Amino acid sequence: MKPTAILEVKDLTFRYDLRKEEKTLSAVSFSADPGEWIAVVGDNGSGKSTLSRLLVGLIDPEHGTIKIDGCVLGEQSKWSLRQQVGIVFQNPENQFIGTTVQDDVAFGLENVNIPFQEMKERVEAALKLVDMLELRDKDPSQLSGGQKQRVAIAGILALQPKLILLDEAFVMLDPQSRRGLFSVLQNLRKKQGITIISITHDRNEAALADRIIVMEQGELIQVDKPSSVFAKQEKLDAPFAEQLRRNLKSCGRNVPETYMTEDELVEWLCK
Amino acid sequence: MNKLILGRYFPGESWIHQLDPRGKLVAAIYFIGILFFAEGWIGYLLLLGFTLLVMQMSGVSLKIYLRGVRPLIWLILFTVTLQVLFTAGGTIYFDWGPFTVSSYGLINGVFIFLRFVMIIFISTVVTLTTKPIDLTDAIHALLRPLRVVKVPVEDFALMLSIALRFIPNLLDETQKVMDAQRARGTTFGEGTLIQQMKTLVPIVLPLFVGSLKRAEDMADVMEVRGYQSDKPRSSFRQLTWTRYDTVSIIIMLLLTAMLMLVNRIGAYY
Ligand SMILES: Nc1ncnc2c1ncn2[C@@H]1O[C@H](COP(=O)(O)OP(=O)(O)O)[C@@H](O)[C@H]1O
Ligand SMILES: [Mg+2]
């Protein structure tokens, strides 16, 4: 039997300006299973951030429903549901509430009245995961953008949510720490069944997701496995392996017609 | 901006640095209170001696403390002058209409001057040796009883801590905007007052808009991270009261006793 979805979005419609006809999001529906990694891709202004803000109840939809862990998100339920959903926004500067790194990570725990001893342990564990433990006494003016992004992610990890939303949360990280954080999140997902929805412009990252959601002008135009998405969406910059395959093909080489992951391509090339 | 000493923190390991901010704050307020009970030379000398001792113990150089007095020096001199001119009594050295310079006036003037300087020194000791955030926590702890009469002490403390956290950002941004305007050919600090004020508009406006945007973002972040103003919160920063804090309070009480004694003795002369 299929596990019950952690997130169910149905017919979500939203407008910033009610006087205008034009919708920021129109009739978006999808669902996410526990432990799934979903990448959201789309051009600037296609409504990705708006979708993420709807999912945490910062703005209310005009139509449609959001169900988190079987419970409909609404005025009453949003406070308890937020304990299960963590979001990391684009701008790390304005996300830093505490005066120091560890204070900031602790902020969310203070809000749910976690006792001091447990709080200390969880803050330390979260900072260790994002490799910021040595810098825990620093204040934000002493940190780089990437480091602040890591602190923001630690703040979410400390809360141990079931669903994590990342809105271009990796953009300021160098490739190495990006890979590092990526594998940390992958591990959590495997061990604890956390669901991750990651808004990203990085095609190689998206290619590693279980499914990709493609947004265009407020509409969800495709939700599928990376292989089908990159095969169908010619417009999307393909990940490295797929680009190589396409290039080889256009040079007249006899390569397979369908999308290939990096591993598949390597295997085929070595034959 | 670097000239402002009051409100800046100088990291250090001194005894005073390590005191609990609550104890430090209470002791400082208490000291300022007893300043007003000093009578006569010996009393003032006692308190001045104590102030200088505390300043010495803080491990921060006297120069820094003097810089703290500088912005207020005109206010102090003005008050002292008024005091000198309007107090009569004792030997009169000079008399001109309502103004007199008398021995009482001069002595009073010196006392007022000392009192001012000691207030500034002692508050500077507190702010120089306590992290702003610890001070916020201390204020929070001391105001806590006001919760009974529905004062939102928690919100107030959080507000204060966020304001502190953003002061460096605001200074940074001011610098950036000023640089950007300079790159467009604006010169600051030249021309008539009106012209100078005009050059400030394109600085203040972007800063203001930026702050609004930031406040909005932060409110969102606080909300999604579960902040609700009417909910009980635990606290990650813990203040710990140690023996030294108790000792410091006892020292304040001893100082009071000594002052009383000195005042008594002074009365005989
Ligand atoms: N606070 C807002 N008020 C009005 N319009 C907005 C606001 N935020 C975003 N928009 C508009 O909504 C559209 C979608 O924006 P957004 O969700 O931020 O896109 P993305 O994150 O995919 O780049 C854009 O056209 C943007 O101009
Ligand atoms: Mg966005």
Coordinates of C-alpha atoms and ligand atoms in Angstrom, one line a residue:
Chain A
M1 CA 0.0 0.0 0.0
K2 CA 1.2 3.5 -0.8
P3 CA 2.1 5.5 2.3
T4 CA -0.2 8.4 3.0
A5 CA 1.1 11.6 1.5
I6 CA 2.8 14.1 3.9
L7 CA 1.7 16.9 1.6
E8 CA -1.3 17.2 -0.6
V9 CA -1.9 20.3 -2.6
K10 CA -5.1 20.6 -4.5
D11 CA -6.2 23.2 -7.0
L12 CA -4.1 26.0 -5.4
T13 CA -4.8 29.4 -6.9
F14 CA -3.4 32.7 -5.7
R15 CA -3.2 36.4 -6.7
Y16 CA -1.2 39.1 -5.0
D17 CA -3.4 41.8 -6.5
L18 CA -7.1 40.9 -6.3
R19 CA -7.9 43.8 -8.7
K20 CA -6.1 42.1 -11.5
E21 CA -7.2 39.1 -13.5
E22 CA -3.7 37.7 -13.8
K23 CA -3.0 34.9 -11.3
T24 CA 0.3 34.3 -9.6
L25 CA -0.5 30.7 -9.2
S26 CA -3.3 28.9 -11.0
A27 CA -4.7 25.5 -10.1
V28 CA -1.6 23.9 -8.8
S29 CA -2.0 20.3 -7.6
F30 CA 0.6 17.8 -6.5
S31 CA 1.4 15.6 -3.5
A32 CA 4.6 14.5 -1.8
D33 CA 5.2 11.2 0.0
P34 CA 7.2 10.8 3.2
G35 CA 10.9 10.6 2.4
E36 CA 10.6 12.0 -1.0
W37 CA 12.9 14.6 -2.5
I38 CA 11.1 16.9 -4.9
A39 CA 12.9 19.6 -6.9
V40 CA 10.9 22.6 -8.1
V41 CA 12.3 24.4 -11.2
G42 CA 11.1 27.3 -13.3
D43 CA 12.1 30.7 -14.5
N44 CA 12.2 33.7 -12.2
G45 CA 8.8 35.0 -11.4
S46 CA 7.1 31.6 -12.2
G47 CA 5.7 31.5 -8.7
K48 CA 8.0 29.1 -6.9
S49 CA 8.5 31.3 -3.9
T50 CA 4.8 32.2 -3.8
L51 CA 4.1 28.5 -3.7
S52 CA 6.5 27.9 -0.8
R53 CA 4.9 30.8 1.2
L54 CA 1.5 29.3 0.6
L55 CA 2.7 26.0 1.9
V56 CA 3.7 27.5 5.3
G57 CA 0.6 29.6 5.6
L58 CA 2.2 33.0 5.3
I59 CA -0.3 33.9 2.6
D60 CA -3.7 32.4 2.1
P61 CA -4.9 30.8 -1.2
E62 CA -7.8 32.2 -3.1
H63 CA -8.9 28.6 -3.9
G64 CA -7.8 25.2 -3.2
T65 CA -6.5 23.3 -0.2
I66 CA -3.2 22.3 1.4
K67 CA -3.1 19.2 3.5
I68 CA 0.0 18.5 5.7
D69 CA 0.2 15.1 7.3
G70 CA -3.5 14.7 6.7
C71 CA -4.6 18.0 8.3
V72 CA -5.9 21.0 6.3
L73 CA -3.7 24.1 6.6
G74 CA -5.8 27.0 7.9
E75 CA -5.9 29.9 10.4
Q76 CA -6.4 27.5 13.3
S77 CA -4.1 24.7 12.4
K78 CA -1.2 26.6 11.0
W79 CA 0.6 27.1 14.3
S80 CA 0.7 23.4 15.1
L81 CA 1.4 22.4 11.5
R82 CA 4.4 24.7 11.4
Q83 CA 6.1 22.5 13.9
Q84 CA 6.2 19.9 11.1
V85 CA 7.2 22.1 8.3
G86 CA 10.5 24.1 8.1
I87 CA 11.3 26.6 5.5
V88 CA 14.6 28.2 4.5
F89 CA 14.2 31.4 2.5
Q90 CA 16.3 32.9 -0.2
N91 CA 17.8 35.8 1.7
P92 CA 19.9 34.6 4.6
E93 CA 20.6 38.0 6.1
N94 CA 17.0 38.7 7.1
Q95 CA 16.5 35.2 8.4
F96 CA 19.0 35.7 11.1
I97 CA 17.0 36.5 14.2
G98 CA 19.4 35.7 17.0
T99 CA 22.5 37.7 18.1
T100 CA 24.8 34.8 17.6
V101 CA 24.8 31.6 15.5
Q102 CA 23.7 29.4 18.4
D103 CA 21.1 31.9 19.6
D104 CA 19.6 31.9 16.1
V105 CA 19.4 28.1 15.8
A106 CA 17.8 28.1 19.3
F107 CA 15.1 30.6 18.4
G108 CA 12.7 28.1 16.9
L109 CA 13.2 25.8 19.9
E110 CA 12.6 28.6 22.4
N111 CA 9.3 29.3 20.7
V112 CA 8.0 25.8 21.3
N113 CA 9.2 26.0 24.9
I114 CA 11.9 23.2 24.8
P115 CA 13.7 22.9 28.1
F116 CA 17.2 24.3 28.2
Q117 CA 19.2 21.0 28.4
E118 CA 17.4 19.5 25.4
M119 CA 17.7 22.7 23.5
K120 CA 21.4 22.8 24.0
E121 CA 21.8 19.3 22.7
R122 CA 19.6 19.9 19.7
V123 CA 21.4 23.1 18.8
E124 CA 24.8 21.5 19.0
A125 CA 23.6 18.5 16.9
A126 CA 22.2 20.7 14.3
L127 CA 25.2 22.9 14.1
K128 CA 27.4 19.9 13.8
L129 CA 25.4 18.7 10.8
V130 CA 25.9 21.9 8.9
D131 CA 29.5 22.1 10.1
M132 CA 29.2 25.4 11.9
L133 CA 29.8 24.2 15.5
E134 CA 33.1 26.1 15.8
L135 CA 31.5 29.3 14.8
R136 CA 28.6 29.1 17.2
D137 CA 29.5 32.2 19.1
K138 CA 30.0 34.4 16.1
D139 CA 27.5 37.1 15.3
P140 CA 26.0 37.6 11.8
S141 CA 28.2 40.5 10.8
Q142 CA 31.2 38.1 11.1
L143 CA 29.7 35.5 8.7
S144 CA 29.6 35.0 5.0
G145 CA 26.3 34.6 3.0
G146 CA 26.9 30.9 2.7
Q147 CA 27.6 30.5 6.4
K148 CA 24.4 32.3 7.2
Q149 CA 22.5 30.0 4.8
R150 CA 24.0 27.1 6.7
V151 CA 22.8 28.6 10.0
A152 CA 19.3 29.0 8.6
I153 CA 19.3 25.3 7.6
A154 CA 20.6 24.3 11.1
G155 CA 17.7 26.3 12.6
I156 CA 15.3 24.2 10.7
L157 CA 17.1 20.9 11.4
A158 CA 17.0 21.6 15.1
L159 CA 13.2 21.7 15.0
Q160 CA 13.2 18.2 13.4
P161 CA 10.3 18.9 11.0
K162 CA 8.8 16.2 8.8
L163 CA 8.9 18.4 5.7
I164 CA 11.6 20.9 4.7
L165 CA 11.1 23.5 2.1
L166 CA 14.2 25.1 0.6
D167 CA 13.8 28.2 -1.5
E168 CA 17.1 28.5 -3.3
A169 CA 18.7 27.9 0.0
F170 CA 22.0 26.7 -1.5
V171 CA 22.8 29.6 -3.9
M172 CA 25.4 31.3 -1.8
L173 CA 27.3 28.1 -0.9
D174 CA 30.5 27.0 -2.5
P175 CA 30.2 23.7 -4.5
Q176 CA 31.9 21.7 -1.8
S177 CA 29.7 22.8 1.1
R178 CA 26.7 22.5 -1.2
R179 CA 27.6 18.8 -1.8
G180 CA 28.2 18.4 1.9
L181 CA 24.8 19.8 2.9
F182 CA 23.2 17.9 0.2
S183 CA 24.4 14.6 1.5
V184 CA 23.5 15.6 5.1
L185 CA 19.9 16.2 3.9
Q186 CA 19.9 13.0 1.9
N187 CA 21.0 11.1 5.0
L188 CA 18.2 12.6 7.1
R189 CA 15.7 11.7 4.4
K190 CA 16.8 8.1 4.3
K191 CA 17.1 7.7 8.1
Q192 CA 14.2 9.7 9.3
G193 CA 12.0 9.8 6.3
I194 CA 12.0 13.6 6.1
T195 CA 10.4 15.0 2.9
I196 CA 12.3 17.7 1.1
I197 CA 11.0 20.2 -1.4
S198 CA 13.8 22.1 -2.9
I199 CA 13.4 25.1 -5.2
T200 CA 16.5 25.3 -7.3
H201 CA 18.2 26.5 -10.5
D202 CA 20.8 23.9 -10.3
R203 CA 20.0 21.2 -12.9
N204 CA 22.5 18.7 -11.5
E205 CA 20.8 19.0 -8.1
A206 CA 17.4 18.6 -9.7
A207 CA 18.5 15.5 -11.6
L208 CA 19.1 13.8 -8.3
A209 CA 15.6 14.4 -7.0
D210 CA 12.9 11.7 -7.0
R211 CA 10.6 14.0 -8.9
I212 CA 10.8 17.4 -10.5
I213 CA 8.0 20.0 -10.5
V214 CA 8.2 22.3 -13.5
M215 CA 6.5 25.7 -13.0
E216 CA 5.8 28.2 -15.8
Q217 CA 3.9 31.5 -15.3
G218 CA 2.1 30.3 -12.2
E219 CA 1.2 27.0 -13.7
L220 CA 2.5 23.6 -12.9
I221 CA 3.3 22.2 -16.3
Q222 CA 4.9 18.9 -15.4
V223 CA 5.6 16.7 -12.3
D224 CA 7.6 13.6 -13.1
K225 CA 10.8 11.7 -12.7
P226 CA 13.9 13.7 -13.8
S227 CA 14.4 11.4 -16.8
S228 CA 11.0 12.2 -18.2
V229 CA 11.2 15.9 -17.3
F230 CA 14.5 16.5 -19.0
A231 CA 13.4 14.5 -22.0
K232 CA 10.2 16.5 -22.4
Q233 CA 11.2 20.0 -21.4
E234 CA 13.6 21.0 -24.1
K235 CA 13.7 24.5 -22.8
L236 CA 15.2 23.4 -19.5
D237 CA 19.0 23.4 -19.2
A238 CA 19.7 19.7 -18.9
P239 CA 22.1 18.3 -16.4
F240 CA 25.6 17.6 -17.5
A241 CA 25.1 14.0 -18.5
E242 CA 22.0 14.7 -20.6
Q243 CA 23.8 17.6 -22.3
L244 CA 26.7 15.3 -23.2
R245 CA 24.2 12.8 -24.6
R246 CA 22.5 15.4 -26.7
N247 CA 25.8 16.8 -27.9
L248 CA 27.0 13.4 -28.9
K249 CA 23.8 12.8 -30.7
S250 CA 24.0 16.0 -32.7
C251 CA 27.5 15.0 -33.7
G252 CA 26.0 12.0 -35.3
R253 CA 27.0 9.4 -32.7
N254 CA 24.8 6.5 -32.2
V255 CA 23.6 7.2 -28.6
P256 CA 20.4 6.0 -27.0
E257 CA 17.3 8.2 -27.7
T258 CA 16.2 8.6 -24.1
Y259 CA 17.4 10.6 -21.1
M260 CA 20.3 9.0 -19.2
T261 CA 21.6 9.6 -15.7
E262 CA 25.3 10.2 -15.2
D263 CA 25.9 6.5 -14.1
E264 CA 24.0 5.1 -17.1
L265 CA 25.9 7.3 -19.5
V266 CA 29.2 6.3 -18.0
E267 CA 28.2 2.6 -18.3
W268 CA 27.2 3.1 -21.9
L269 CA 30.4 5.0 -22.8
C270 CA 32.5 2.3 -21.3
K271 CA 30.9 -0.4 -23.4
Chain B
M1 CA 30.0 56.6 14.8
N2 CA 33.1 55.3 16.4
K3 CA 33.2 58.2 18.8
L4 CA 30.2 56.9 20.7
I5 CA 31.5 55.0 23.8
L6 CA 28.4 54.6 25.8
G7 CA 26.7 51.5 24.5
R8 CA 29.8 49.8 23.2
Y9 CA 31.3 46.5 24.5
F10 CA 34.9 45.9 25.2
P11 CA 35.6 42.2 25.5
G12 CA 37.8 41.2 28.4
E13 CA 38.3 38.7 31.2
S14 CA 38.1 41.0 34.2
W15 CA 36.2 40.3 37.4
I16 CA 33.7 42.9 36.4
H17 CA 33.2 41.3 33.0
Q18 CA 32.3 38.1 34.6
L19 CA 29.7 39.3 36.9
D20 CA 26.1 38.4 36.2
P21 CA 24.5 41.2 34.2
R22 CA 21.5 41.4 36.5
G23 CA 23.8 42.0 39.5
K24 CA 25.9 44.5 37.6
L25 CA 22.9 46.4 36.5
V26 CA 21.3 46.5 39.9
A27 CA 24.6 47.5 41.6
A28 CA 25.1 50.3 39.1
I29 CA 21.5 51.7 39.6
Y30 CA 22.0 51.4 43.3
F31 CA 25.3 53.2 43.2
I32 CA 23.7 56.1 41.2
G33 CA 21.0 56.2 43.9
I34 CA 23.4 56.5 46.8
L35 CA 25.3 59.2 44.9
F36 CA 22.5 61.5 45.9
F37 CA 23.0 60.9 49.6
A38 CA 26.6 62.0 49.7
E39 CA 27.2 65.0 51.8
G40 CA 30.5 66.8 52.1
W41 CA 34.0 66.2 50.8
I42 CA 34.7 63.0 52.4
G43 CA 31.5 61.4 51.1
Y44 CA 32.3 62.4 47.5
L45 CA 35.9 61.3 47.8
L46 CA 34.8 57.9 49.1
L47 CA 32.4 57.4 46.1
L48 CA 34.9 58.8 43.6
G49 CA 37.5 56.5 45.0
F50 CA 35.1 53.6 44.6
T51 CA 34.3 54.6 41.0
L52 CA 38.0 54.9 40.1
L53 CA 38.7 51.5 41.6
V54 CA 35.9 49.8 39.6
M55 CA 37.1 51.5 36.5
Q56 CA 40.6 50.3 37.2
M57 CA 39.3 46.8 37.7
S58 CA 37.4 46.7 34.4
G59 CA 40.8 46.7 32.6
V60 CA 39.6 49.4 30.1
S61 CA 41.9 52.4 29.8
L62 CA 40.9 55.7 31.4
K63 CA 41.1 57.4 28.0
I64 CA 38.1 55.4 26.8
Y65 CA 36.1 56.5 29.9
L66 CA 37.1 60.1 29.3
R67 CA 35.8 59.8 25.7
G68 CA 32.5 58.7 27.2
V69 CA 32.3 62.0 29.1
R70 CA 33.2 64.2 26.1
P71 CA 29.8 64.3 24.2
L72 CA 28.1 65.4 27.4
I73 CA 30.7 67.9 28.6
W74 CA 28.7 71.0 27.5
L75 CA 25.6 69.8 29.2
I76 CA 27.6 69.2 32.4
L77 CA 29.4 72.6 32.3
F78 CA 26.1 74.3 31.7
T79 CA 24.4 72.7 34.7
V80 CA 27.4 73.4 36.9
T81 CA 27.5 77.0 35.8
L82 CA 23.9 77.5 36.7
Q83 CA 24.5 75.8 40.0
V84 CA 27.4 78.1 40.8
L85 CA 25.6 81.3 39.7
F86 CA 22.4 80.7 41.6
T87 CA 23.6 79.3 44.9
A88 CA 24.2 81.9 47.5
G89 CA 25.8 81.5 50.9
G90 CA 29.2 81.5 52.6
T91 CA 31.7 84.0 51.4
I92 CA 30.5 86.0 48.4
Y93 CA 33.3 86.6 45.9
F94 CA 31.3 88.3 43.2
D95 CA 27.8 89.8 42.9
W96 CA 26.0 91.0 39.9
G97 CA 22.2 91.3 39.9
P98 CA 20.7 87.9 40.4
F99 CA 24.0 86.2 39.9
T100 CA 26.4 85.5 42.7
V101 CA 29.6 83.5 42.9
S102 CA 29.8 82.3 46.5
S103 CA 31.9 79.7 48.3
Y104 CA 28.8 77.6 48.7
G105 CA 28.0 77.9 45.0
L106 CA 31.5 76.8 44.0
I107 CA 31.5 73.8 46.3
N108 CA 28.1 72.8 45.1
G109 CA 29.3 73.2 41.5
V110 CA 32.2 70.8 42.1
F111 CA 29.9 68.3 43.8
I112 CA 27.4 68.4 40.9
F113 CA 30.3 68.0 38.4
L114 CA 31.6 65.0 40.3
R115 CA 28.1 63.5 40.5
F116 CA 27.6 63.8 36.8
V117 CA 31.0 62.3 36.0
M118 CA 30.5 59.4 38.3
I119 CA 27.1 58.6 36.8
I120 CA 28.6 58.5 33.4
F121 CA 31.7 56.5 34.5
I122 CA 29.6 53.9 36.3
S123 CA 27.1 53.4 33.4
T124 CA 30.1 53.2 31.1
V125 CA 31.6 50.5 33.2
V126 CA 28.4 48.5 32.8
T127 CA 28.1 48.9 29.1
L128 CA 31.8 48.4 28.4
T129 CA 32.0 45.2 30.3
T130 CA 28.6 43.6 29.4
K131 CA 27.6 42.3 26.0
P132 CA 24.5 44.2 24.8
I133 CA 22.6 41.0 24.6
D134 CA 23.4 40.1 28.2
L135 CA 22.2 43.5 29.2
T136 CA 19.0 42.9 27.3
D137 CA 18.6 39.6 29.2
A138 CA 19.2 41.5 32.5
I139 CA 16.6 44.1 31.7
H140 CA 14.2 41.3 30.8
A141 CA 14.8 39.5 34.1
L142 CA 14.5 42.7 36.1
L143 CA 11.3 43.8 34.4
R144 CA 9.7 40.3 34.7
P145 CA 7.6 41.2 37.7
L146 CA 5.8 43.7 35.5
R147 CA 4.2 40.8 33.6
V148 CA 1.7 40.7 36.5
V149 CA 0.3 44.0 35.3
K150 CA 0.2 42.7 31.7
V151 CA 3.3 44.5 30.4
P152 CA 4.6 42.5 27.4
V153 CA 8.1 42.1 28.9
E154 CA 9.1 39.2 26.6
D155 CA 8.2 41.0 23.4
F156 CA 10.0 44.1 24.7
A157 CA 13.2 42.1 25.4
L158 CA 13.0 40.3 22.0
M159 CA 12.5 43.7 20.3
L160 CA 15.5 45.1 22.0
S161 CA 17.7 42.1 21.1
I162 CA 16.6 42.3 17.4
A163 CA 17.3 46.1 17.4
L164 CA 20.8 45.4 18.7
R165 CA 21.4 42.7 16.2
F166 CA 20.6 45.1 13.3
I167 CA 22.6 48.1 14.4
P168 CA 25.7 46.9 12.6
N169 CA 23.7 46.1 9.5
L170 CA 22.2 49.6 9.5
L171 CA 25.6 51.2 9.8
D172 CA 26.9 49.0 7.0
E173 CA 24.0 49.9 4.7
T174 CA 24.4 53.6 5.5
Q175 CA 28.0 53.2 4.3
K176 CA 27.0 51.4 1.2
V177 CA 24.3 53.9 0.2
M178 CA 26.7 56.8 0.9
D179 CA 29.4 55.2 -1.3
A180 CA 26.8 54.6 -4.0
Q181 CA 25.8 58.3 -3.8
R182 CA 29.4 59.4 -3.8
A183 CA 30.0 57.3 -6.9
R184 CA 27.3 59.4 -8.5
G185 CA 29.1 62.6 -7.6
T186 CA 27.4 63.6 -4.3
T187 CA 29.7 65.2 -1.7
F188 CA 28.8 65.1 1.9
G189 CA 29.4 67.7 4.6
E190 CA 29.7 70.6 2.2
G191 CA 27.6 73.6 1.3
T192 CA 25.0 75.3 3.4
L193 CA 22.9 73.5 5.9
I194 CA 20.0 73.2 3.5
Q195 CA 22.3 71.7 0.8
Q196 CA 23.7 69.3 3.3
M197 CA 20.3 68.2 4.4
K198 CA 19.3 67.7 0.8
T199 CA 22.2 65.3 0.3
L200 CA 20.9 63.3 3.2
V201 CA 17.5 62.6 1.6
P202 CA 18.8 60.1 -0.9
I203 CA 20.5 58.3 2.0
V204 CA 17.7 58.2 4.5
L205 CA 15.1 57.1 1.9
P206 CA 16.8 53.9 0.7
L207 CA 17.7 53.0 4.2
F208 CA 14.1 53.5 5.3
V209 CA 12.7 51.4 2.5
G210 CA 15.3 48.7 3.1
S211 CA 14.5 48.6 6.8
L212 CA 10.8 48.2 6.0
K213 CA 11.5 45.3 3.6
R214 CA 13.7 43.7 6.2
A215 CA 11.2 44.1 9.0
E216 CA 8.6 42.4 6.8
D217 CA 10.9 39.5 5.9
M218 CA 11.9 39.1 9.6
A219 CA 8.3 39.1 10.7
D220 CA 7.7 36.2 8.2
V221 CA 10.7 34.3 9.4
M222 CA 9.7 34.7 13.1
E223 CA 6.2 33.6 12.3
V224 CA 7.2 30.4 10.4
R225 CA 9.7 29.6 13.1
G226 CA 6.8 29.5 15.5
Y227 CA 7.1 32.8 17.4
Q228 CA 3.8 33.8 19.1
S229 CA 3.9 36.7 21.5
D230 CA 1.4 35.3 23.9
K231 CA 2.9 31.8 24.2
P232 CA 5.4 30.8 27.0
R233 CA 9.0 30.6 25.6
S234 CA 12.0 28.9 27.1
S235 CA 15.3 30.7 27.0
F236 CA 18.5 29.5 25.5
R237 CA 20.7 32.1 27.1
Q238 CA 20.9 31.3 30.8
L239 CA 22.0 33.8 33.4
T240 CA 23.8 32.3 36.4
W241 CA 24.1 34.1 39.7
T242 CA 27.4 33.2 41.4
R243 CA 29.1 34.0 44.7
Y244 CA 30.8 36.9 43.1
D245 CA 27.5 38.5 42.3
T246 CA 26.4 38.2 45.9
V247 CA 29.7 39.6 47.0
S248 CA 29.3 42.6 44.7
I249 CA 25.9 43.3 46.3
I250 CA 27.4 43.0 49.8
I251 CA 30.1 45.4 48.7
M252 CA 27.4 47.9 47.7
L253 CA 25.8 47.6 51.1
L254 CA 29.1 48.1 52.9
L255 CA 29.7 51.2 50.7
T256 CA 26.3 52.5 51.8
A257 CA 27.2 51.9 55.5
M258 CA 30.5 53.7 55.0
L259 CA 28.8 56.6 53.3
M260 CA 26.4 57.0 56.2
L261 CA 29.3 56.9 58.7
V262 CA 31.3 59.5 56.7
N263 CA 28.2 61.7 56.5
R264 CA 27.9 61.6 60.3
I265 CA 31.5 62.4 60.8
G266 CA 31.3 65.2 58.3
A267 CA 28.4 66.7 60.3
Y268 CA 30.7 67.3 63.3
Y269 CA 33.1 69.5 61.3
Ligands
LIG1 N1 4.9 40.5 -2.3 C1 4.5 40.6 -3.6 N2 3.5 41.4 -4.0 C2 3.1 41.5 -5.3 N3 3.6 40.7 -6.3 C3 4.6 39.8 -6.0 C4 5.0 39.7 -4.6 N4 6.0 38.7 -4.6 C5 6.1 38.2 -5.8 N5 5.2 38.8 -6.7 C6 5.0 38.5 -8.1 O1 4.6 37.2 -8.2 C7 5.2 36.5 -9.3 C8 5.9 35.3 -8.8 O2 6.9 35.6 -7.9 P1 7.8 34.5 -7.1 O3 6.9 33.5 -6.5 O4 8.7 35.2 -6.2 O5 8.6 33.8 -8.3 P2 9.9 32.9 -8.3 O6 10.2 32.6 -6.8 O7 9.5 31.7 -9.1 O8 11.0 33.6 -8.9 C9 6.2 37.5 -9.9 O9 5.6 38.0 -11.0 C10 6.3 38.6 -8.8 O10 6.6 39.8 -9.4
MG2 MG 11.9 33.0 -5.7

